[in-house]
Structure formats: structure tokens, C-alpha cells
Coordinates of C-alpha atoms in Angstrom, one line a residue:
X163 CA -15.0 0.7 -13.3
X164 CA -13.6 -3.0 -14.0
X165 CA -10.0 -3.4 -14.4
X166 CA -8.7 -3.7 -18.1
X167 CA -5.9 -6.2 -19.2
X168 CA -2.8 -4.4 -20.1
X169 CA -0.8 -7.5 -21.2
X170 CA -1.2 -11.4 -20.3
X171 CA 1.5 -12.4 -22.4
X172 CA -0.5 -13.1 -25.7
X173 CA 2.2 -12.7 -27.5
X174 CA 4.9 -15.4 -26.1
X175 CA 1.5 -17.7 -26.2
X176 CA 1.6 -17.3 -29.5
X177 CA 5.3 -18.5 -30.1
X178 CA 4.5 -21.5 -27.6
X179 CA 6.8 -19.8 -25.0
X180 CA 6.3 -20.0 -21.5
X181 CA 6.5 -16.5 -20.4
X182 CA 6.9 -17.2 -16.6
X183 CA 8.1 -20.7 -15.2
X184 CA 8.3 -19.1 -11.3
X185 CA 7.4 -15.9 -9.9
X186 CA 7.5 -12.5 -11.2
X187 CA 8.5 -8.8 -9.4
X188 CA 7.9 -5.5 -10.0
X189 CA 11.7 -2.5 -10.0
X190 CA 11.4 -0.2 -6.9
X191 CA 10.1 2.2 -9.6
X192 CA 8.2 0.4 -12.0
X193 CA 10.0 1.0 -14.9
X194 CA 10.7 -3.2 -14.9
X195 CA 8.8 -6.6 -14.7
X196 CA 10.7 -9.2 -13.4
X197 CA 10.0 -12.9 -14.4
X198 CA 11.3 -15.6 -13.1
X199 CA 13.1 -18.5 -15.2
X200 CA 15.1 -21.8 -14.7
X201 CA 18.6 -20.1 -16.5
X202 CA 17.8 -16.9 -14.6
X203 CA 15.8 -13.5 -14.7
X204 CA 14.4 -11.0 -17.8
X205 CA 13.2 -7.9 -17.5
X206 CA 10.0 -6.3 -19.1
X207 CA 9.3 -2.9 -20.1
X208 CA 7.9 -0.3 -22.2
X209 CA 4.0 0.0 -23.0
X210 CA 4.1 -3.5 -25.2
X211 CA 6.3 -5.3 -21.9
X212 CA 8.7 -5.9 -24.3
X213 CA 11.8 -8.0 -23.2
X214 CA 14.8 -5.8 -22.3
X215 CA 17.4 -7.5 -20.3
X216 CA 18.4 -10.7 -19.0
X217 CA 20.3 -11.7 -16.0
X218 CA 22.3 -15.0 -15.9
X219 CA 21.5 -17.0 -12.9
X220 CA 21.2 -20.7 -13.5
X221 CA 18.3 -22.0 -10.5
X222 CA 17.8 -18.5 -9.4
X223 CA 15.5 -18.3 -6.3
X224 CA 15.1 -14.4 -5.2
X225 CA 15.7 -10.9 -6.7
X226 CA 16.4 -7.8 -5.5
X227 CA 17.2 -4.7 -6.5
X228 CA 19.2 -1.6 -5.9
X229 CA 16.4 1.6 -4.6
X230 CA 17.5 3.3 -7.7
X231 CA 17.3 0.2 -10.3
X232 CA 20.5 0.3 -11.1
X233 CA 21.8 -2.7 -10.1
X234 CA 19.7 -6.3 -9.7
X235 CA 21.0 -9.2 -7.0
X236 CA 20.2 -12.7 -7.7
X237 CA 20.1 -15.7 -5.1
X238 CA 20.4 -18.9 -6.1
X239 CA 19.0 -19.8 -2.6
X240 CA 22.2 -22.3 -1.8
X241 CA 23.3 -22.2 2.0
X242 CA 26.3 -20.8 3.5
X243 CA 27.7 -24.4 3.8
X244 CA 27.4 -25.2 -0.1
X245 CA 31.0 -23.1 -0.4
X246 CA 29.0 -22.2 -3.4
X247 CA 31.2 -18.7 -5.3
X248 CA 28.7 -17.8 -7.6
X249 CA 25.3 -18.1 -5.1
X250 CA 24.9 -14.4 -5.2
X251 CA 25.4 -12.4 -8.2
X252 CA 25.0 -8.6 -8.6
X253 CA 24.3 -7.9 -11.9
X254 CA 24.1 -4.0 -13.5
X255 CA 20.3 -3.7 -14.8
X256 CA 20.9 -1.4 -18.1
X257 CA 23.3 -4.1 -19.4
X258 CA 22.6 -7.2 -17.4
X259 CA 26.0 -7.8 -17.1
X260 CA 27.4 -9.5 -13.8
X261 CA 29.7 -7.3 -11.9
X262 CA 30.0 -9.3 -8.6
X263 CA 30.1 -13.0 -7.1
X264 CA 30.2 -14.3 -3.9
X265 CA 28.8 -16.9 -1.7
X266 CA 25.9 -17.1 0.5
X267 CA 26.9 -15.0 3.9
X268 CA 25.8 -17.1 7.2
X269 CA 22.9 -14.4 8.4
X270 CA 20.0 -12.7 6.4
X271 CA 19.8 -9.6 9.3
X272 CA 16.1 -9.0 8.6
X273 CA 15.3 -12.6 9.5
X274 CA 14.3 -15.3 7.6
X275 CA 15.9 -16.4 3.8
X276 CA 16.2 -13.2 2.6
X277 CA 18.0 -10.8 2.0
X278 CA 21.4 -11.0 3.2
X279 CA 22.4 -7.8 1.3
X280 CA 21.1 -4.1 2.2
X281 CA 21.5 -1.5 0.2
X282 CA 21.4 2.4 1.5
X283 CA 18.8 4.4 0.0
X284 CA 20.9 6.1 -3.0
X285 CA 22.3 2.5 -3.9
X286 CA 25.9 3.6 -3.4
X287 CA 26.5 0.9 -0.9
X288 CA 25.8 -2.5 0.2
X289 CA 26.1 -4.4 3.4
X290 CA 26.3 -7.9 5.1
X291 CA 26.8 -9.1 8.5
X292 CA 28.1 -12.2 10.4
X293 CA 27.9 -12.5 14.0
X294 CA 30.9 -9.9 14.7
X295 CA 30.9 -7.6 11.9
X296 CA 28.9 -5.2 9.5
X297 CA 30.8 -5.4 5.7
X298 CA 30.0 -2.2 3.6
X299 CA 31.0 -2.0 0.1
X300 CA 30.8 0.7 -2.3
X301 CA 28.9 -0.2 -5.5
X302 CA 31.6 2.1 -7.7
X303 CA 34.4 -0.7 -7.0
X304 CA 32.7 -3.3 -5.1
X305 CA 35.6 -2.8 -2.5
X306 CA 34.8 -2.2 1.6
X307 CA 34.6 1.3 2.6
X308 CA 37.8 2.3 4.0
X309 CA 38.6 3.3 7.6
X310 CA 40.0 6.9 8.8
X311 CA 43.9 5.1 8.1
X312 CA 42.5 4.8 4.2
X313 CA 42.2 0.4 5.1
X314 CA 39.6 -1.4 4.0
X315 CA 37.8 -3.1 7.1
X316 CA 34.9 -4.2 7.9
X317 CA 32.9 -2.8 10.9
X318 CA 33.4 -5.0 14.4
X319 CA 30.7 -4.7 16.8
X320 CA 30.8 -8.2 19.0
X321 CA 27.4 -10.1 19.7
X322 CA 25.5 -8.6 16.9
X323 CA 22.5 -9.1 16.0
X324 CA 20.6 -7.3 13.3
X325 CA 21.3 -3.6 11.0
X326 CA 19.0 -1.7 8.9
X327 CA 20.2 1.5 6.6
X328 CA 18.0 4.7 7.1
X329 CA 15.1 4.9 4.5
X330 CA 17.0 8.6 3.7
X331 CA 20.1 9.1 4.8
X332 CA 23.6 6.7 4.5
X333 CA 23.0 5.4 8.3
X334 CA 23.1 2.5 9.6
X335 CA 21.3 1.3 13.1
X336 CA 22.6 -1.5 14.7
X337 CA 22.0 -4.1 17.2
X338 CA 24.5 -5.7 19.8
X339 CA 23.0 -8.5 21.9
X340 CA 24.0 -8.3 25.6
X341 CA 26.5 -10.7 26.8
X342 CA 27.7 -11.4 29.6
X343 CA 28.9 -8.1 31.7
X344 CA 28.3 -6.5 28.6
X345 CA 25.0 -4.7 27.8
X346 CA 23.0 -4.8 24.9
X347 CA 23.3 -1.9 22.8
X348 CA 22.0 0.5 19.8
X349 CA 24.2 2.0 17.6
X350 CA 23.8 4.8 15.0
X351 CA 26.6 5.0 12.5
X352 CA 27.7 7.5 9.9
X353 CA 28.4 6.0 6.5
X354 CA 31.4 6.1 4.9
X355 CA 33.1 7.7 7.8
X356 CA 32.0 5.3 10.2
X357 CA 31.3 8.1 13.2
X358 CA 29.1 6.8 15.8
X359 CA 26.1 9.6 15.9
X360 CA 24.8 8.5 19.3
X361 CA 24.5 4.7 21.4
X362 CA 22.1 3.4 23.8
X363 CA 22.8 0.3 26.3
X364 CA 20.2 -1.9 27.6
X365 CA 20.1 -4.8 30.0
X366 CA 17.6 -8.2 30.3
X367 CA 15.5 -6.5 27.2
X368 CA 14.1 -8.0 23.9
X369 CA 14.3 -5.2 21.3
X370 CA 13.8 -4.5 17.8
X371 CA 14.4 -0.9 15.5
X372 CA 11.4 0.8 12.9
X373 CA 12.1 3.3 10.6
X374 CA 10.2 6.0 9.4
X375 CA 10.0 6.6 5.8
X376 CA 11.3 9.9 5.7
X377 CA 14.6 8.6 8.3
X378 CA 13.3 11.5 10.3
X379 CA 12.9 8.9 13.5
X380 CA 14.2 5.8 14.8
X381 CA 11.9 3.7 17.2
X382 CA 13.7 1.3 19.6
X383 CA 10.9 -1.1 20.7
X384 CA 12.4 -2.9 24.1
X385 CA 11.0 -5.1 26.5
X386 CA 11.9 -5.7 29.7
X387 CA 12.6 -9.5 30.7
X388 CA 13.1 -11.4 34.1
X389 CA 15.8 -13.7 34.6
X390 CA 13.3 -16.8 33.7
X391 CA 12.4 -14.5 29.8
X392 CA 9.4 -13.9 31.0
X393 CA 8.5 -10.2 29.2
X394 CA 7.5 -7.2 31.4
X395 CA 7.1 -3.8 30.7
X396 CA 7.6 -2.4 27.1
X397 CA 9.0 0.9 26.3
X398 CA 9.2 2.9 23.2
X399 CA 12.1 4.9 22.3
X400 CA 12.2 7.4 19.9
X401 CA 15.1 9.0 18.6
X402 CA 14.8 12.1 16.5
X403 CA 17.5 12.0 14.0
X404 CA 16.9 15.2 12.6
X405 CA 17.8 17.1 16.1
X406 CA 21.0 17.8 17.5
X407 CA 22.5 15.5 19.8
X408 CA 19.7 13.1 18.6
X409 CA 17.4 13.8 21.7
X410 CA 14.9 10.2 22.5
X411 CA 11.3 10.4 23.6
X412 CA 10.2 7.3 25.8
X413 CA 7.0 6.1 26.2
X414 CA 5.9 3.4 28.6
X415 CA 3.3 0.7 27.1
X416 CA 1.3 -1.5 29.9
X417 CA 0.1 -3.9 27.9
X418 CA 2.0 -5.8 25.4
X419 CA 2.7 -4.8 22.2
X420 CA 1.6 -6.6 19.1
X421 CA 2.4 -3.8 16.3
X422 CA 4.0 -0.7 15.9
X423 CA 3.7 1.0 12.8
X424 CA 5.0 4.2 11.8
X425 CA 2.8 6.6 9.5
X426 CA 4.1 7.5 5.7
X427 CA 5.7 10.8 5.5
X428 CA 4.6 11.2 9.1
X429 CA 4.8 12.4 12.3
X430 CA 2.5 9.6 13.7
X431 CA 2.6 5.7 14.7
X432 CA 0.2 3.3 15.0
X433 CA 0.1 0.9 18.0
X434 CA -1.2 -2.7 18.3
X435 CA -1.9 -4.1 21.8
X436 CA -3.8 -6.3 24.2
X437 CA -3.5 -7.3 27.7
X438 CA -1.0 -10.3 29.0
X439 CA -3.8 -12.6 28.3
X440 CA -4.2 -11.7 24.7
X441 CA -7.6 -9.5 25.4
X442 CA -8.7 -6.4 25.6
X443 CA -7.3 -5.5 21.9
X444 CA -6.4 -1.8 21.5
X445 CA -5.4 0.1 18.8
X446 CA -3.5 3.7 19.6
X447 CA -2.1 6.2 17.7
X448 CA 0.6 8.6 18.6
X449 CA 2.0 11.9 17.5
X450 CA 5.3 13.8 17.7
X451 CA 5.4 17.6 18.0
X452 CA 8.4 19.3 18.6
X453 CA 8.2 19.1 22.2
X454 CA 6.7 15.5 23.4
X455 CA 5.7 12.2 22.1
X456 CA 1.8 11.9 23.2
X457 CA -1.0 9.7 22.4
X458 CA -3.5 11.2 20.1
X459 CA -6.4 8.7 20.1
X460 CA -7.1 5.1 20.9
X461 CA -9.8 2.5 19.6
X462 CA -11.1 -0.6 21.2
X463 CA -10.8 -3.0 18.6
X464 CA -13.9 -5.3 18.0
X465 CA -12.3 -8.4 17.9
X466 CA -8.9 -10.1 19.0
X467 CA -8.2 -10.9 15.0
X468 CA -6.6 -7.8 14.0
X469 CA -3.0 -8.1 13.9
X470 CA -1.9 -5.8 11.3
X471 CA -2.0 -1.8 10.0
X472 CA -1.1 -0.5 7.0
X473 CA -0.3 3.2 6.8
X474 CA -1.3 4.8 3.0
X475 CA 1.9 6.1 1.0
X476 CA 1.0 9.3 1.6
X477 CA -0.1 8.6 5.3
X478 CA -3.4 10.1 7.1
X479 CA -5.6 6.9 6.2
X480 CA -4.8 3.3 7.1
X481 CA -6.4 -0.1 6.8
X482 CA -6.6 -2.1 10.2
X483 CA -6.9 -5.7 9.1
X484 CA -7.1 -9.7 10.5
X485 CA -4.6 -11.4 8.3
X486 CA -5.6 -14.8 8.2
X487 CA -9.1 -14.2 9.5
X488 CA -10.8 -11.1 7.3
X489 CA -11.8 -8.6 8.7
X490 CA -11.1 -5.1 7.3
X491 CA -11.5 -1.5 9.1
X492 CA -10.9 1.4 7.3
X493 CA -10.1 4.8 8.9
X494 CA -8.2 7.7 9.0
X495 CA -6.4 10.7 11.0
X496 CA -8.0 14.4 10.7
X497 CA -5.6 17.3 9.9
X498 CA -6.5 18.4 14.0
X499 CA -5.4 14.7 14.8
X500 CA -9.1 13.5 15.3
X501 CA -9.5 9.7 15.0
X502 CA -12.3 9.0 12.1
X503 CA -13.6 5.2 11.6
X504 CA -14.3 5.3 8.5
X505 CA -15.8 1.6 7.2
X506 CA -16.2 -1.8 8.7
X507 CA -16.1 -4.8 6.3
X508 CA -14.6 -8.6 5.8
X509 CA -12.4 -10.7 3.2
X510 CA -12.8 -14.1 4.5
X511 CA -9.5 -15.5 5.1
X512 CA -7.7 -13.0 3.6
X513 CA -3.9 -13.0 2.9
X514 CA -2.6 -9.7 1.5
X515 CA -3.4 -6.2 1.9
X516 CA -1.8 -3.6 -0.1
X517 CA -2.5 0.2 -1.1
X518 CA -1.6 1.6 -4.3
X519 CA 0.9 4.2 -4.3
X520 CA -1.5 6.9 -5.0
X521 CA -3.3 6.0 -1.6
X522 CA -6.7 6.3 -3.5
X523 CA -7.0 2.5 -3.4
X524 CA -6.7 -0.6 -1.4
X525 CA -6.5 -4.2 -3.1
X526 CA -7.0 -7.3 -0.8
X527 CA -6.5 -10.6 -1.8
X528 CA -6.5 -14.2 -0.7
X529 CA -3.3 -15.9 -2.6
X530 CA -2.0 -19.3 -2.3
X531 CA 1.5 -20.4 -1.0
X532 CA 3.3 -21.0 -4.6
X533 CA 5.6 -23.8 -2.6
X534 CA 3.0 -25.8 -1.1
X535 CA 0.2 -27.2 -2.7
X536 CA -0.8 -29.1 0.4
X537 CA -1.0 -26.3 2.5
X538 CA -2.2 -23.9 -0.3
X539 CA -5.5 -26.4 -0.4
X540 CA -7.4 -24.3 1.8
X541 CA -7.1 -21.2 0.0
X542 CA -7.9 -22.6 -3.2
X543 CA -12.1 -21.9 -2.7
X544 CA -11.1 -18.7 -1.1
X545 CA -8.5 -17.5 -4.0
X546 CA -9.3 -14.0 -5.7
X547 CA -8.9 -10.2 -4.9
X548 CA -11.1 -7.1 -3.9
X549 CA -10.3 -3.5 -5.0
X550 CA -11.3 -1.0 -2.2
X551 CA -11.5 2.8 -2.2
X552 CA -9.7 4.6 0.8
X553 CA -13.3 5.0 2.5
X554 CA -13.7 1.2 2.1
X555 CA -16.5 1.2 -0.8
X556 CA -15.8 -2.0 -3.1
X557 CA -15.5 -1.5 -6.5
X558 CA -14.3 -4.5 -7.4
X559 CA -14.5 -8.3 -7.1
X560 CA -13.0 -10.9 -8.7
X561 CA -12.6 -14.9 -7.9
X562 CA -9.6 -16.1 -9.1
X563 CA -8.5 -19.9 -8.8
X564 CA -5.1 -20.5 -8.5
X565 CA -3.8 -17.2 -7.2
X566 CA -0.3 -17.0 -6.4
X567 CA 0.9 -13.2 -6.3
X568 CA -0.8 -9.8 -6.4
X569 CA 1.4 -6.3 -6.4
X570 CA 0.4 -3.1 -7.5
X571 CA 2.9 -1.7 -10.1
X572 CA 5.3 0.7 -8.0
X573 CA 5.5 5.1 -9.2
X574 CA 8.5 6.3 -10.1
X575 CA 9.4 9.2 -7.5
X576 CA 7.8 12.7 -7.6
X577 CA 9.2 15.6 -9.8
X578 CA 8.5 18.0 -7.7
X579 CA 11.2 18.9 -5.4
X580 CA 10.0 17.8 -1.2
X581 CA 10.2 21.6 -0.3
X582 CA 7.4 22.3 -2.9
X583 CA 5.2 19.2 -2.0
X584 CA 5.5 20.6 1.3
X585 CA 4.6 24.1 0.2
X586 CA 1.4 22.4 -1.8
X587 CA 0.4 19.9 1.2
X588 CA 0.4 23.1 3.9
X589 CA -2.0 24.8 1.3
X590 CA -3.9 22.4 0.4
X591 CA -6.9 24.2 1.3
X592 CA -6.8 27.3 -1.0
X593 CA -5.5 25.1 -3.5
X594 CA -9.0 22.9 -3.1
X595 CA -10.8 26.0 -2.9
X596 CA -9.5 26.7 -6.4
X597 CA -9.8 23.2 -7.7
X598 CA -13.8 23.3 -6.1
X599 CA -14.5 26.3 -8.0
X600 CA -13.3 24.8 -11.0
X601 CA -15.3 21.3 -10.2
X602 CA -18.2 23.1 -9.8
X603 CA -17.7 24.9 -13.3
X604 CA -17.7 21.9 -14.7
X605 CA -20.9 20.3 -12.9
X606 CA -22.7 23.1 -13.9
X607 CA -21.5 23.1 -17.9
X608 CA -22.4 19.2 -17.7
X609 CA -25.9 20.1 -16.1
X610 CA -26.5 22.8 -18.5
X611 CA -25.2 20.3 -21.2
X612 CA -27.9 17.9 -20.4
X613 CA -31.0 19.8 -20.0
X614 CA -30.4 21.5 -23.3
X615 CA -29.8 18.3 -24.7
X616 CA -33.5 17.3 -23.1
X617 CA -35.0 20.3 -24.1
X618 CA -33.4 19.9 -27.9
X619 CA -35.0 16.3 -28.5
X620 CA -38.2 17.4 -26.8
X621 CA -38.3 19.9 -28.9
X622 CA -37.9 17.8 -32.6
X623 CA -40.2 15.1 -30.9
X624 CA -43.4 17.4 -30.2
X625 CA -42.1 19.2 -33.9
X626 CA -42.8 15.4 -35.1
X627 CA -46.0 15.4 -33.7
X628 CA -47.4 18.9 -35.0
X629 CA -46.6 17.4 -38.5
X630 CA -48.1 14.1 -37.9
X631 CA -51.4 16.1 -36.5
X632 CA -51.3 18.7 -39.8
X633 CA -50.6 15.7 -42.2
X634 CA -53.6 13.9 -40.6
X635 CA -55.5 17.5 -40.7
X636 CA -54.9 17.9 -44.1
X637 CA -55.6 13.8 -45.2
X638 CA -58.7 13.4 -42.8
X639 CA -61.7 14.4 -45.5
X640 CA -59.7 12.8 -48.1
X641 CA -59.1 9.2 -46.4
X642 CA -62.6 9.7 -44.7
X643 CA -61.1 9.8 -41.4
X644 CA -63.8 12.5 -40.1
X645 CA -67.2 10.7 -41.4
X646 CA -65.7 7.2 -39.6
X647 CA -65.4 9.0 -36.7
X648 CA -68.9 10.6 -36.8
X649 CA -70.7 6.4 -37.8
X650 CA -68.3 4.9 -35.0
X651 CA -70.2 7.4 -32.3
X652 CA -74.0 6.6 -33.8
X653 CA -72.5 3.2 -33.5
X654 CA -72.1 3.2 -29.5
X655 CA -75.3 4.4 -28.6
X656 CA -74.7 7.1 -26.7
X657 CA -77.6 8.9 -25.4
X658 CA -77.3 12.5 -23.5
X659 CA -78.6 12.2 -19.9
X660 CA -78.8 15.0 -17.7
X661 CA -78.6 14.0 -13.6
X662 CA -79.1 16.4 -11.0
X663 CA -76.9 16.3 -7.5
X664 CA -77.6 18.1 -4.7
X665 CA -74.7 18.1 -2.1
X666 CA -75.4 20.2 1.3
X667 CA -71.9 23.0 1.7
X668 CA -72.7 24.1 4.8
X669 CA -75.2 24.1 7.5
X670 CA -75.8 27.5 10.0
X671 CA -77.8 27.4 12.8
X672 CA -79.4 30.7 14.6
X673 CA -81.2 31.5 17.8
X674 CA -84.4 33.1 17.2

């Protein structure tokens, strides 16, 4: 079906408001719509998107909040230099109240602008780095974490480079470039107590760390470089954070690596590559058991544009896509790890790709840099979405000029505890048994439905025609019907002519 407008700010149209003068963002849950304005940020909710909150941030450039919505940080988008105390604000989302100030810290550790804050999964903490040191503070006080002598301190690890929290658990992975005599190294750290769980050193390798959703693994992706940086052999390292002693899988990649992807709520990665030359495109998927790391399937990729994946919340099917290009492959992992493409298809020049967080749906979208108007131009023609099903049947396309953002609206988490969605995804077959029974109940009711439905206005039409003939039966000497009948047949002429035709059946021949 087409997609219905649930609000398009009719209301603030009304009152000659502007209901959005920059971007807007959706909570982690979905309980909140973020707009963007020059004094700071509001937040929309309830079934009318009623204004609830706002957060003071005079020239505020980004947003983001805690995985729990309880708290919102705001970026003014100043630089380190500007000395500037009130550049980051963390403000409580219930009340919008600020509860912390600081200025902008000299590294964002995921790269680029933003963030320079990470917040653990449960929103309990929040972290920053320099060049030396990790900071964690407690969201309660707002204070660092304190060491095993009760001091607040941050956490020294020279030559660092990047952290990330575990999607799940209050870890942090962290990454020490090498340096000099010293090695490059990967450490896992325990949060508040700040044990180290386990370490890994490295020399002459470029590296980088993936989660998986669940925080079940760790993949440290390093490859091997001469003296001169040229790159040479990749490996894959996989620790298993669940295990004791945190045991690591390696695999050994030939070819170079141009995406790793891990699968949602999975035991399986996807993996991008092509040969030194930037041929031979490849796409590879891997699984975990509890013995070995192994590859499960590959693909030869038709063309050298593909350069991303994208897993489905709930994993199994994924969208293989040419950002920038178009083209679109849709596929998917059978429950006895058999690769299935599903669909082949294209979105010229397309920019976004996202699933909904049922995984029943796909939207693509060809959106246009909000900064640059210059470098937008070429998208303009292009600009519009497509919604998708997970086999990659379209059921939806729209044009749209001026197209800045697209973002499906986020769930809030499951009820059900994860032992029971477990319990339901391992029987999942007698539970569609059940559910097919009951499907075809209701085809048949619907069939039945329909043909008595048929068979009832049949029924009162050929009723309408018995009376018409008995009215006309019982008029037809009265209106003269019979005798105009009988002068309109002397009328034509007609004379009775017999014609005889012979036509030979058979023919039997005999000897005599």
C-alpha cells in the first residue's frame, strides 16, 4: 500500500511557525522527534507530535543521546581551540534541564566531527579520550570513575588511538598505536573496576575493532604493512567474549578487505573483498560454531560497485548495495547456512539504505548534502526514496525534490525477556505450523465468504429475472406483445425449405 502522512507539521503552519529551521533526529527508541533550531533543540512526542521538552543550546550543531533516552548531549560544533565552557552540554531529557558543561575535547575516537562522547549501553557512563587517556564518568554525579585507591583518574594508555564500549556489556576496547619499541596493542577493559580482561600486541599493522550487536564477539581487523606502508596480508581476529579466558579465532584473508560486517543477533559476518588491483569483487560470509571460525559461502559479485552490506535487525537477510552507484542485491542466509540470492535491482545513484527495525522492509533513498548546495546539485534530479520488501519486490516509489534526510522511526526494545525470544526463534517451526494452520482457516473462511457472496447475488439477479419473465407473461396479451410478435415474422418472409445432405461416414472395401 502507499504510505500515509502521520503529521507534516500542519499545525505550527498554521501559527506561521517554522517547525524545523535544521535537521531533525529520531531517540534510540522512538519515543522522541528531535528538531533542530537556532536557540537549541525540542522534542516531539505522543500520537499528535506534540512539543514536550526543550534543550537550551544557542547554535547547536549535533545531538545525541544516552541508549536509554535518558539523557540528550548537544554540540555546538566549536573546536577544541575556541576554549569555549559551554560547547557541550548534557542535558536530562524528562526535564531538559542541563546537568553538565564542558568544552570541546581534542579527538572524536570514531573519526570524523562527531561524537566525542560514548556512552555504555545502560547509559550509566560516558567517556572521552585525548591522545594518552580514556576519561569515564558516571552519569549519577558526573564525576570520573574512581581507581581501586577510591581516586578519581582517568585511564592512561600512551599512543592511543581509538575506544568503543561493548554493544552489551560495560567494556571498553581500546587501541594503542605502536611506537617506537613499543608494539601496538588491543585492550579489553572492565568498567568500573578497570581490570584488563585480556590484551593483544601487534607490530607494522593497520587495525580497526567491530562489534557485534549482542557484545558476544570482538573482531580485530589488522593488516600487515612493510616498512614503505605498503599493506600485505590481512588477518581477522575474533575474540569470543563470552568464553573463558576470551579464546581468538584467526582467519587469514588473501585479498584485501573492503568490508566486514557482522550479522544482527548473529553468529555470522559478512566479508567485502577484491584483489590488490581492485578486481575480482567477492562477497563471503562466515560462521562461528563453538569450535572454529569457517567460511560458509562466497559470491562473485557482478560488478566492482558494491561497497556496502547491511545486515537486517534481526539478521539472516541482508541488502548488498553500490552506494553512490545503485545497484541493489538482495539475499539471505538459510537456517542450514545455505547462501540464497534473492533479487537483483538498481536505485540510480543512490545514497542511503536502511531496513526497518522489523526487517520486513528496506527503504532506499537518494538525499542531498543539507550543507552544500553546490555539491548537492547533482542529486537534485535523482532526489526521492524506494520502499523494498526483504525479497526486493518494490512497493513503493516516490520522487521527492529537495530531499535532505530519511530514517525510519526506531522500536522501543522487546518485552519479552532474550531467553524466551530464544526459546520462540529455536521453535519457530512448530510455532509456524500453528500459525499456517490458522492462516489457512482463514483463507478458507474468506474463500467460502466469497462464493456465497457470488452465489447470494446470483441468486436475487436470476430471482429478478423470473419476475421480469412472469410480469411480461402475464402483460403480453394485454400490451399485445404476442400478436406483434406473430406480424413481425409474416413480416420477414420467411419461407420453410427443406435441403437434403448426404455426407459419406465411412468407406469398407472387401475381396470377393
Amino acid at each position: 500500500g502507499e504510505p500515509a502522512l502521520c503529521y507534516g507539521g500542519e499545525r505550527e503552519k498554521a501559527d506561521g511557525k517554522i517547525w524545523c529551521d535544521w535537521q531533525v533526529q529520531w531517540s534510540p527508541l522512538g519515543h522522541f522527534l528531535a528538531t533542530f533550531h537556532k536557540q537549541g533543540v525540542a522534542l516531539w512526542a505522543g500520537p499528535e507530535f506534540t512539543k514536550k521538552i526543550r534543550l537550551a543550546h544557542n547554535g547547536v550543531k549535533y545531538l545525541e543521546f544516552s541508549p536509554t533516552e535518558e539523557y540528550a548531549l548537544t554540540w555546538n560544533g566549536s573546536s577544541a581551540l575556541d576554549a569555549d565552557s559551554q560547547a557541550v552540554r548534557i542535558h536530562r531529557v524528562l526535564t531538559g534541564e542541563c546537568v553538565h558543561k564542558c568544552r570541546t575535547p581534542t579527538v572524536a575516537p570514531l573519526g570524523g566531527d562527531f561524537p566525542h562522547f560514548l556512552w555504555s549501553h545502560d547509559g550509566k557512563y560516558f567517556a572521552e579520550c585525548n591522545e594518552s587517556a580514556i576519561s569515564v564518568r558516571e552519569t549519577d554525579t558526573f564525576q570520573l570513575i574512581t581507581d581501586e585507591d577510591g581516586k578519581k583518574k582517568t585511564l592512561k594508555f600512551p599512543d592511543l588511538s581509538t575506544f568503543q564500549w561493548s554493544p552489551k556489556d560495560n567494556l571498553l576496547s581500546v587501541w594503542c598505536l605502536e611506537r617506537e619499541n613499543n608494539p601496538a596493542r588491543l585492550v579489553l577493559i572492565e568498567i568500573p573496576s578497570r581490570r584488563e580482561l585480556a590484551s593483544r600486541s601487534r607490530t607494522q599493522v593497520e587495525a580497526s575493532m567491530h562489534w557485534q550487536s549482542e557484545g558476544d564477539y570482538l573482531c580485530l581487523i589488522n593488516t600487515k604493512l612493510s616498512k614503505t606502508k605498503k599493506k600485505g596480508a590481512t588477518n581477522l581476529e575474533i575474540f569470543r567474549i563470552r568464553e573463558k579466558n576470551i579464546p581468538v579465532d584467526i582467519v587469514e584473508v588473501k585479498d584485501s578487505v573492503r568490508g566486514f560486517h557482522w550479522e544482527t543477533k548473529g553468529h555470522r559476518f559478512s566479508l567485502l573483498t577484491s584483489d590488490e588491483s581492485g578486481h575480482h569483487p567477492k562477497m563471503f560470509i562466515y560462521g562461528l560454531s563453538k569450535e572454529k571460525c569457517e567460511a560458509l559461502s562466497f559470491f562473485d559479485l557482478p560488478s566492482n560497485s558494491y561497497n556496502n552490506f547491511f545486515w537486517a535487525p534481526e539478521g539472516q537477510y541482508f541488502v548488498c548495495a553500490a552506494l553512490g552507484h545503485g545497484d541493489l542485491l538482495f539475499g539471505g542466509m538459510t537456517s542450514d547456512n545455505k547462501l540464497e540470492i534473492l533479487h537483483k535491482d538498481e536505485h540510480f545513484m543512490l545514497t542511503d539504505v536502511q531496513w526497518d527495525p522489523s526487517s520486513r522492509y528496506v527503504i532506499t533513498a537518494v538525499t542531498q548534502p543539507m550543507q552544500n548546495e553546490i555539491g548537492g546539485f547533482k542529486y537534485s534530479m535523482e532526489a526521492g526514496f524506494a520502499i523494498w520488501t526483504f525479497q526486493g519486490r518494490v512497493l513503493h516509489r516516490q520522487q521527492k525534490e529537495k530531499l535532505w534526510q530519511i530514517a525510519w522511526r526506531p522500536h522501543p526494545p522487546c518485552l519479552l525477556p532474550p531467553k524466551k525470544q530464544g526459546e520462540i526463534r529455536k521453535n519457530v517451526r512448530q510455532y509456524s505450523k500453528k500459525y499456517d494452520h490458522l492462516d489457512d482457516q482463514a483463507k478458507e473462511a474468506a474463500r467460502k465468504s466469497f462464493k456465497d457472496e457470488r452465489e447470494s447475488k446470483l441468486r436475487n439477479f436470476k430471482e429478478v429475472l423470473q419476475r421480469l419473465d412472469e410480469h411480461k407473461f402475464r402483460r403480453s396479451e394485454e400490451n399485445g406483445w404476442d400478436q406483434a410478435v406473430e406480424r413481425h415474422l409474416e413480416q420477414q418472409g420467411w419461407e420453410p425449405l427443406q435441403v437434403v445432405t448426404e455426407e459419406v461416414m465411412e468407406v469398407t472395401e472387401e475381396k470377393i
